Each structure stands twice: as C-alpha cells, then as structure tokens.
Short mmCIF file of C-alpha atoms in Angstrom, two decimals:
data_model
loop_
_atom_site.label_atom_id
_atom_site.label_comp_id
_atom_site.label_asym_id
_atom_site.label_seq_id
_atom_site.Cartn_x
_atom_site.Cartn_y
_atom_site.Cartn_z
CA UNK A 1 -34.11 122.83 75.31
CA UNK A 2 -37.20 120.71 73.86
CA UNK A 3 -39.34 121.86 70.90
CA UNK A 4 -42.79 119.68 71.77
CA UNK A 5 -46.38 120.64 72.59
CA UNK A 6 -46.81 119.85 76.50
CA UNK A 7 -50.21 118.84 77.63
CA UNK A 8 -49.20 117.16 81.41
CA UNK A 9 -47.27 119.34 83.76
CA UNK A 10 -46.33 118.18 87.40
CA UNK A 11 -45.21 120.21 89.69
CA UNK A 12 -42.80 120.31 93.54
CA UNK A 13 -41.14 122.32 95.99
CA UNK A 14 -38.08 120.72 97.16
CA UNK A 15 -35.31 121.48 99.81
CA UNK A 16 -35.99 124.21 102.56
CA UNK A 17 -39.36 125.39 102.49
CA UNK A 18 -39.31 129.53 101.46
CA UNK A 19 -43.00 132.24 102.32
CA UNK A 20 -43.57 132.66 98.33
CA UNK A 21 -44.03 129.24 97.17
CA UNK A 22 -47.23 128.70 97.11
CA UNK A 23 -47.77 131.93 95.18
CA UNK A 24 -45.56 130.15 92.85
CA UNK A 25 -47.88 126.99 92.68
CA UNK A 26 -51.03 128.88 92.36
CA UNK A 27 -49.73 130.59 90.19
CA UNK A 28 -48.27 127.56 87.98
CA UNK A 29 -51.82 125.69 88.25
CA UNK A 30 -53.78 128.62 87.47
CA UNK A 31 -51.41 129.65 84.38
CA UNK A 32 -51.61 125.90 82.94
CA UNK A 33 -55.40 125.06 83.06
CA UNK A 34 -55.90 128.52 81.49
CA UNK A 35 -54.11 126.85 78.39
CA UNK A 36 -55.78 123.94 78.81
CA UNK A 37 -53.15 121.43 80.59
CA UNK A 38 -53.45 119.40 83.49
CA UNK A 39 -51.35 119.66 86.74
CA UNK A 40 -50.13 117.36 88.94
CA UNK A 41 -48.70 118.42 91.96
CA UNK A 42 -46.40 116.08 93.86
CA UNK A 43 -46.10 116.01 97.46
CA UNK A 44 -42.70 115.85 99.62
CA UNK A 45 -40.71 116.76 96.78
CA UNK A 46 -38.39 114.41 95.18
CA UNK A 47 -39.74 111.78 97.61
CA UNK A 48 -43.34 112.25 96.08
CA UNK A 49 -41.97 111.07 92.59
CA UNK A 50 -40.50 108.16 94.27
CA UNK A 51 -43.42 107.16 96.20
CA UNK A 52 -46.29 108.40 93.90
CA UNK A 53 -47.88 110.94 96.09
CA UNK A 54 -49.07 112.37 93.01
CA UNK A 55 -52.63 114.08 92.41
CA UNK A 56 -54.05 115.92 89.87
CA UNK A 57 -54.82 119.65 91.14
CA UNK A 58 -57.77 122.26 89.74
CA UNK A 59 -58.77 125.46 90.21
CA UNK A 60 -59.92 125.46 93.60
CA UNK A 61 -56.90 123.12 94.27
CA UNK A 62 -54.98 126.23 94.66
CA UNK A 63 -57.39 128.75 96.41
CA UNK A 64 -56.71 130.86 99.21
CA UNK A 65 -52.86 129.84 99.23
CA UNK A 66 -51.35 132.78 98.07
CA UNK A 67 -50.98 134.62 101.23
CA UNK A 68 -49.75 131.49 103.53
CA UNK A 69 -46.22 130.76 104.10
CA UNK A 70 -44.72 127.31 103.84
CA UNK A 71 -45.49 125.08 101.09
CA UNK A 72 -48.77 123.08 100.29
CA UNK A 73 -46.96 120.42 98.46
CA UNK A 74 -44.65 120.02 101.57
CA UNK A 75 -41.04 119.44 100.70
CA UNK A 76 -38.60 116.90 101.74
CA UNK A 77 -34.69 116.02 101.31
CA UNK A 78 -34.44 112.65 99.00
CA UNK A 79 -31.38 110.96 99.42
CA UNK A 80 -32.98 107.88 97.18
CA UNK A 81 -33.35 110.37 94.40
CA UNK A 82 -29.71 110.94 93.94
CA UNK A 83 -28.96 107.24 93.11
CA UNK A 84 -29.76 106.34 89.38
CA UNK A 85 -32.31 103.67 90.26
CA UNK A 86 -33.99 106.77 92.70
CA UNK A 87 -34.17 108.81 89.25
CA UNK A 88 -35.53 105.65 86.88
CA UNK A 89 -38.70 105.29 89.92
CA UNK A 90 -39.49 109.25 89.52
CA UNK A 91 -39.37 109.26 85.65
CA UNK A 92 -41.50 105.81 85.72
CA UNK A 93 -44.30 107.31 87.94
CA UNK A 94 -43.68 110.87 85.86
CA UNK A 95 -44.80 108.58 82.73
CA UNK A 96 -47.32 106.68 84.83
CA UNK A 97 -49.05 109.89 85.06
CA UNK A 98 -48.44 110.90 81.64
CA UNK A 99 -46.51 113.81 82.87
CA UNK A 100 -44.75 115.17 80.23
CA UNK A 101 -42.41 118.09 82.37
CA UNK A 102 -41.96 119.26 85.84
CA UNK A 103 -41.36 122.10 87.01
CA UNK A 104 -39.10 122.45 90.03
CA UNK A 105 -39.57 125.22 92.86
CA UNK A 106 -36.42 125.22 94.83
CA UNK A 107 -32.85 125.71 94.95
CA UNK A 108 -29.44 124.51 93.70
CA UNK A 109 -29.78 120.88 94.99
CA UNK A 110 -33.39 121.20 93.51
CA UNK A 111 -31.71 122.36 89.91
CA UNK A 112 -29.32 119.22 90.05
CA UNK A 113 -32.21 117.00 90.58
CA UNK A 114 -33.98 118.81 87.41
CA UNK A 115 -31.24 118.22 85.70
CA UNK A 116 -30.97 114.61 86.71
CA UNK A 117 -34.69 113.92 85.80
CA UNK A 118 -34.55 115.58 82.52
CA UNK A 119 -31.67 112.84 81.62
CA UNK A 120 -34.12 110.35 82.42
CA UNK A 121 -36.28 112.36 79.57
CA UNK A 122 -38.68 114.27 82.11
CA UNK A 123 -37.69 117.88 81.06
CA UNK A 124 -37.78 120.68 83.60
CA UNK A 125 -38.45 124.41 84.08
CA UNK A 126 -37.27 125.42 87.34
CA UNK A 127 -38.34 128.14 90.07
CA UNK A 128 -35.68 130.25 92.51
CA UNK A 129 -37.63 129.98 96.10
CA UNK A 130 -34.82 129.59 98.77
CA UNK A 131 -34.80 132.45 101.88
CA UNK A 132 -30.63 132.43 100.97
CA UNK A 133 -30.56 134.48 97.60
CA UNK A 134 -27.81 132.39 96.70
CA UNK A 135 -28.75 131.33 93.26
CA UNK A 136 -26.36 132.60 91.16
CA UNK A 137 -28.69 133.20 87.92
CA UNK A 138 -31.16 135.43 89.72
CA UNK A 139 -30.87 138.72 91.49
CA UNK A 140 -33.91 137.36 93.81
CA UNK A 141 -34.97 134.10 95.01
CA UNK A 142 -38.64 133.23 96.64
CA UNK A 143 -38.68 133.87 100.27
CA UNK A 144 -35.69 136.39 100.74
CA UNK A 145 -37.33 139.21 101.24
CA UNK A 146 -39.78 137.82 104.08
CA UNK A 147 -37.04 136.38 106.03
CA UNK A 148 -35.08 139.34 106.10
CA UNK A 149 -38.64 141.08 107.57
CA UNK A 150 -39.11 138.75 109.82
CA UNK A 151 -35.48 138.59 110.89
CA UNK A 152 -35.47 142.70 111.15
CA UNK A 153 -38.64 142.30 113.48
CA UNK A 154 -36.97 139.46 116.37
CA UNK A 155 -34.04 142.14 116.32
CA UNK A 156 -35.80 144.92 116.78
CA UNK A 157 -37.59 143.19 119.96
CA UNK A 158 -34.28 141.80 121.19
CA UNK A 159 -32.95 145.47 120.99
CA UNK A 160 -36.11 146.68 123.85
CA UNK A 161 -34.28 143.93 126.27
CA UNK A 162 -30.73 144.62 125.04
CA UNK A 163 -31.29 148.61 126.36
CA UNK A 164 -32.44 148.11 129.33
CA UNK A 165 -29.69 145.39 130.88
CA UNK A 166 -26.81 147.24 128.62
CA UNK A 167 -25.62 143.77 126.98
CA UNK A 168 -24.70 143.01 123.92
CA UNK A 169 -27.18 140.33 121.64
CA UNK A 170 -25.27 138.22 119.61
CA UNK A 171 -28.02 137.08 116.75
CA UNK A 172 -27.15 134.04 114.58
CA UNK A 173 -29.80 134.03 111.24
CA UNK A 174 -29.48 131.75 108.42
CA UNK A 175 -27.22 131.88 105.30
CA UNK A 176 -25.02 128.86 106.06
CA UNK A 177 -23.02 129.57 102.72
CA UNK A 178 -23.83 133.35 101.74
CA UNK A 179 -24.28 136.46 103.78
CA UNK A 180 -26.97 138.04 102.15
CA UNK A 181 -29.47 137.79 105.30
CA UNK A 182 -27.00 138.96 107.42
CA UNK A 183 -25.45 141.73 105.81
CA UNK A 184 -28.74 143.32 104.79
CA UNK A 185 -30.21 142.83 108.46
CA UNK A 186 -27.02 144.53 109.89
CA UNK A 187 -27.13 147.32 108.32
CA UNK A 188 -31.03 147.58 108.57
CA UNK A 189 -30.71 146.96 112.47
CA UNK A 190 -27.11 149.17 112.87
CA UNK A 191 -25.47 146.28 113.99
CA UNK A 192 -21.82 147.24 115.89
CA UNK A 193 -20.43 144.05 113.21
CA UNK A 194 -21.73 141.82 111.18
CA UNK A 195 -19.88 138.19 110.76
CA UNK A 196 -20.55 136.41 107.46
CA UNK A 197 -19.05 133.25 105.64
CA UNK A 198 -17.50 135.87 102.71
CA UNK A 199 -15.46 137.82 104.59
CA UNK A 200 -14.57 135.94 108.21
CA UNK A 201 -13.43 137.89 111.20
CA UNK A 202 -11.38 137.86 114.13
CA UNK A 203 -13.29 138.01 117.66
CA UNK A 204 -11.00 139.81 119.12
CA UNK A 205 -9.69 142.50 116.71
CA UNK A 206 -13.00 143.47 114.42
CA UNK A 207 -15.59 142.93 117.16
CA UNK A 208 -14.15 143.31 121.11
CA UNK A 209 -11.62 145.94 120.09
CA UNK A 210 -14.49 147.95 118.29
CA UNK A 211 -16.85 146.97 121.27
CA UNK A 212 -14.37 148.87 123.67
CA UNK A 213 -13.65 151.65 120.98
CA UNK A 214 -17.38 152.43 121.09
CA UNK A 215 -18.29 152.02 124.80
CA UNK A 216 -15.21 154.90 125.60
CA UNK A 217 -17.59 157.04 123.33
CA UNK A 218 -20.62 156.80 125.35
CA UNK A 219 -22.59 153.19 123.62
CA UNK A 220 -23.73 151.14 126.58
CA UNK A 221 -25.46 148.29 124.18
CA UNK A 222 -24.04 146.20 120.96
CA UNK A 223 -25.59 143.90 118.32
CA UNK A 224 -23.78 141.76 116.46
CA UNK A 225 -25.24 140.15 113.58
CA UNK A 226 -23.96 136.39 112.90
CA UNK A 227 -24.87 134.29 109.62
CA UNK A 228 -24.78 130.71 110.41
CA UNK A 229 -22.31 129.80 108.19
CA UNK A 230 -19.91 132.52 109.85
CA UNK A 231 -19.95 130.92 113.17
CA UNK A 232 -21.81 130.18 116.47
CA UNK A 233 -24.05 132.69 118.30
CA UNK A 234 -23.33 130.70 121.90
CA UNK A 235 -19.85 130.62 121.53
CA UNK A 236 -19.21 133.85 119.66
CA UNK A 237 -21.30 135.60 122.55
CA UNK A 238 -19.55 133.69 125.18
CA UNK A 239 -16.16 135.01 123.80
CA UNK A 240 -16.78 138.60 123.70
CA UNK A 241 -18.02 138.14 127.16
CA UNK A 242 -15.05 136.94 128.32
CA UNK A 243 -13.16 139.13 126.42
CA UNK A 244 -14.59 142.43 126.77
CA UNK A 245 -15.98 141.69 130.34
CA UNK A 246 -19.19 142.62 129.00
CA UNK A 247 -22.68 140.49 129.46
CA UNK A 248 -23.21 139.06 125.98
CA UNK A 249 -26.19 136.77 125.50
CA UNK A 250 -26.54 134.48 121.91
CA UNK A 251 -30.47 134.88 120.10
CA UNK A 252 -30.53 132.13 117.12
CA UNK A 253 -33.32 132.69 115.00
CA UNK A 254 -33.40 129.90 113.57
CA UNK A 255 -36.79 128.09 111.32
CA UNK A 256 -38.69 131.14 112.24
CA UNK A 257 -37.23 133.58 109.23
CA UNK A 258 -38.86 130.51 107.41
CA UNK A 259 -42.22 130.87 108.20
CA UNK A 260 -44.81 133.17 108.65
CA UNK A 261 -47.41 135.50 105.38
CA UNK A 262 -44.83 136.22 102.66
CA UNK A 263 -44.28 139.88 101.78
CA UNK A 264 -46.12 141.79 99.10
CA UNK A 265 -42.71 141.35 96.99
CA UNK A 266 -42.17 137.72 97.44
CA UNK A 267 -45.97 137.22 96.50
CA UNK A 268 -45.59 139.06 93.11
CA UNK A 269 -41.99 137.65 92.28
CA UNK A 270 -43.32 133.79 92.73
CA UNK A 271 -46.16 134.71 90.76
CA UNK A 272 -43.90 136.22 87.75
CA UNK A 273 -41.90 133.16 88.14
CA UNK A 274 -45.09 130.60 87.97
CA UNK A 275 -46.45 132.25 85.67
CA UNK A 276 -43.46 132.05 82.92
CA UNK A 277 -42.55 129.06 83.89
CA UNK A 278 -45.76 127.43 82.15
CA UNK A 279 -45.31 129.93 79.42
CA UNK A 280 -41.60 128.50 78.51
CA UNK A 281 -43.42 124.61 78.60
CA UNK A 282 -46.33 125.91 76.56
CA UNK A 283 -43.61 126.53 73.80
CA UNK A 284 -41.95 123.55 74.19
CA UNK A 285 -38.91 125.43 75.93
CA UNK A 286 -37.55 123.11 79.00
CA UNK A 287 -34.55 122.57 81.11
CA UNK A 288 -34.11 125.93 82.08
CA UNK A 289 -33.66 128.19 85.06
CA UNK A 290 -35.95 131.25 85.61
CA UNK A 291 -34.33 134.32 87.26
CA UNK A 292 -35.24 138.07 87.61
CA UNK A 293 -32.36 140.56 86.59
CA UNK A 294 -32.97 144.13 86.92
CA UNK A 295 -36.60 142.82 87.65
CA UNK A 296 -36.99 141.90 84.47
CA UNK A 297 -37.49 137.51 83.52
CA UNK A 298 -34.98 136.08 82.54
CA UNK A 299 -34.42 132.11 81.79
CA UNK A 300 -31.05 129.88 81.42
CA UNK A 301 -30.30 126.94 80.52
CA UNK A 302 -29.91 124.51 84.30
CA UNK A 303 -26.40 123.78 83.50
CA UNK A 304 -25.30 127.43 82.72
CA UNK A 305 -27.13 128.10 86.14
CA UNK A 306 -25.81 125.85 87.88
CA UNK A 307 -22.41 126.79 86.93
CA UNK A 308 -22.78 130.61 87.33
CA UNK A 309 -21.15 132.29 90.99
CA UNK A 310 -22.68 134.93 92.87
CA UNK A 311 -20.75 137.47 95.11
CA UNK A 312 -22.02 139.09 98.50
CA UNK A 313 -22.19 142.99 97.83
CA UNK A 314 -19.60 144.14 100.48
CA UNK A 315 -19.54 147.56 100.15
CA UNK A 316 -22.95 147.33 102.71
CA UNK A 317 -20.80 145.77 105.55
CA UNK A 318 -17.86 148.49 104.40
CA UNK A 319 -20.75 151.18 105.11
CA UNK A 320 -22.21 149.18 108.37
CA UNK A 321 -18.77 149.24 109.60
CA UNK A 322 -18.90 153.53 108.79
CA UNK A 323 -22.17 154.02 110.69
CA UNK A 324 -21.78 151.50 113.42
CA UNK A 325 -20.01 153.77 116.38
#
C-alpha cells in the first residue's frame, strides 16, 4: 500500500474478455477526470504496455459503452510480460506516459501481472471481471451473471429440440477450473446431472444408471449439464449413448456465454468496482484487490488475494440431484 497523491492513471482489461467491463472503464474514466486526473487507457492488455498502444481517454472517450459487451480496450494474453525484461518495457512506457498507477480489470493471471508491475514501482488497483467467479476475494466477478443468462437461454432452446426427438443434450459451458456456471445453470435448467471439476463423476453410475432410473418413471428427455473443466460434451454424450442405448447429442457453448449486453447486475457491480477503484488511488491506497462481500466493497491487499481459495457451494448440485427425477 502507497501513501502518494496520484495525478496519471492508466487503465486495461486483460485475459478473457467478461459483458461488464466496459461499465468498469467508463466508469474508471468518468470517476478520475471528475477529480481531476488523466486516464490512459491501454489497448490489448499487457501487450499494450509493451508495445505502447497507449492513449489518453476523455469524457466522450467512454460514451455509450456501458451497455455493450466485450471490452473497448480489447484484451490479449502476453507471454512477453511474464519475463522480467517484458515487465521493465511496461513500467518504461508506464513512466513514458507519466502514469503513475494502473488499474487492472481482469482475473488471477491479471492480479499476478499487477503484482509484477507494481515491483517494477507501477502500483495497481485491480478489478474482478472474469465470467468464472473464481476469484477467491470476491463473492462476484464482472461478467458472471450474464453468462449464466445467456447460458440459461441456449438451454432452454436446446430443450424445444430435445422434446420433440426424446434425446438427451449433453451441454458443455465454461468453468475450466470451477463449477460455478454449471452448477447454477443445472439447477436453473433441472438438469438430470450436472458434471463439474469439484466433485467428478462416474458416467456410468451417477448419470446412465440415473438416466434408466428416471426413464422407468415415465422421463422420455435428459439434460446433462457439463463444465469444461469436468470433461468433454462429444465424448461424454457419445458414452451415455452407448451406454444407455439412448440418442445423446453434445451442445458446447462455447465464446458465446462471453458475449452479448451485460445484465442490469453486472452493469452496476463494474460500476461499484470502477468507481472505488479510483477512489482507493485518489488516497494514495494501491496494490490491492477490490471484491464485493455481502454486496458490500471490499479491498485486499493482491497478495492476500491471490492467496485466498474459494469453494463451489455443493449443497445446489446435492438439491439438483433431489429435484432431478
């Protein structure tokens, strides 16, 4: 944590892109001129430091952004930046531009680059915005909610197709480390099982066995919800075909729960966090990691964050399991 007045603020998305983040740079541009600092926003990321894509933004730099998904910054992966000499370039063209912080929308990869740029004395605040809620700090990262709607939607259309050929949809959506998509969109959808990285299952015993189970009762259609990091739609779907004798075609979802207007609560969360984020460099207060708990703001310091776990509620596949028959 820094104690020093802050006049030059950059600021980049980095890593997967999440619908939210460009509520969060509006609202980090709009916050800082109000207080009468200049903003720099840096293109592709990480790679824009290294490469200078660097340009001061105003006002109308930032207008009608807040209800578009993506990022207008654009984002990029920067395996230059993780060398030392890739970290000396970005605080050089940081100090070229007489930035004096940065603040850093993304997720965990994007918090170890923070913290990697504030050792080459360019302190950070960062931002939560990755679809996964799998920061650990935060009960709600930027995107999350939108993917999950958009998610619930392709299901809900795959289930018109699913009822009338009596198959079962295997649907693979993203959360290749944590469940939370997955688990909330089974239970939204009343999946038959949901298959996530937390808490792997057998094909056989927790999905065809339950499959047959449920079709003696009268259910003539089954959707099972995959994360990515759980397994394969294609070949779970080609298993259970085999298995249960019953027609079983894979959906993956894919960059779609990435995109499209983000949802009134992803719009107001990116905001809070843009919004505090230039209040903590206005006080000098830097190298931290905003989060909302019990929706209220919350900050810690980036290696406390970074150091924190997070555990997938699974008391909601316990009750999908309940409900699913």
């Amino acid at each position: 944590m820094a104690e020093q007045e802050i006049r030059k603020i950059g600021v980049l998305t980095s890593g997967g892109d999440a619908p939210g983040m460009n509520a969060a740079i509006r609202a980090v541009v709009r916050s800082a001129l109000s207080k009468n600092m200049k903003v720099y926003g840096v293109h592709h990321g990480y790679n824009g430091l290294l490469e200078d894509d660097i340009e001061e933004m105003h006002i109308r730099s930032v207008s009608e952004i807040i209800h578009r998904g993506g990022t207008v910054l654009y984002t990029a992966r920067s395996p230059e930046f993780l060398t030392l000499q890739g970290q000396q370039t970005a605080a050089a063209n940081c100090r070229k531009h007489g930035i004096e912080a940065m603040v850093i929308i993304g997720g965990d990869g994007s918090f170890r680059g923070a913290k990697d740029l504030s050792a080459q004395e360019v302190p950070c605040v960062c931002i939560p915005g990755t679809i996964d809620n799998d920061i650990a700090c935060t009960d709600y990262t930027i995107g999350y909610d939108t993917a999950m709607n958009t998610a619930l939607e392709m299901v809900d259309k795959l289930r018109d197709t699913m009822l009338s050929h009596d198959r079962c949809s295997v649907v693979e959506v993203m959360g290749h480390r944590a469940g939370y998509i997955a688990a909330n969109i089974g239970l939204a959808v009343g999946a038959l099982v949901t298959v996530v990285p937390e808490k792997p299952l057998d094909v056989d015993k927790d999905i065809v066995s339950k499959m047959k189970f449920t079709k003696k009762m009268g259910k003539k259609h089954f959707i099972i919800i995959v994360a990515e990091g759980a397994g394969s739609a294609e070949q779970m779907a080609k298993e259970i075909e085999e298995k249960s004798g019953i027609e079983a075609r894979p959906t993956v979802l894919g960059h779609v729960q990435r995109g499209g207007a983000p949802t009134v609560r992803d719009r107001v969360a990116a905001t809070r966090f843009g919004y505090q984020a230039v209040e903590l460099l206005s006080k000098g207060i830097t190298d931290r990691v905003i989060g909302l708990r019990a929706d209220d703001l919350v900050d810690f310091d980036i290696d406390e964050a970074l150091s924190m776990k997070k555990s997938l509620d699974l008391s909601l596949l316990d009750i999908n399991a309940t409900l699913s028959v």
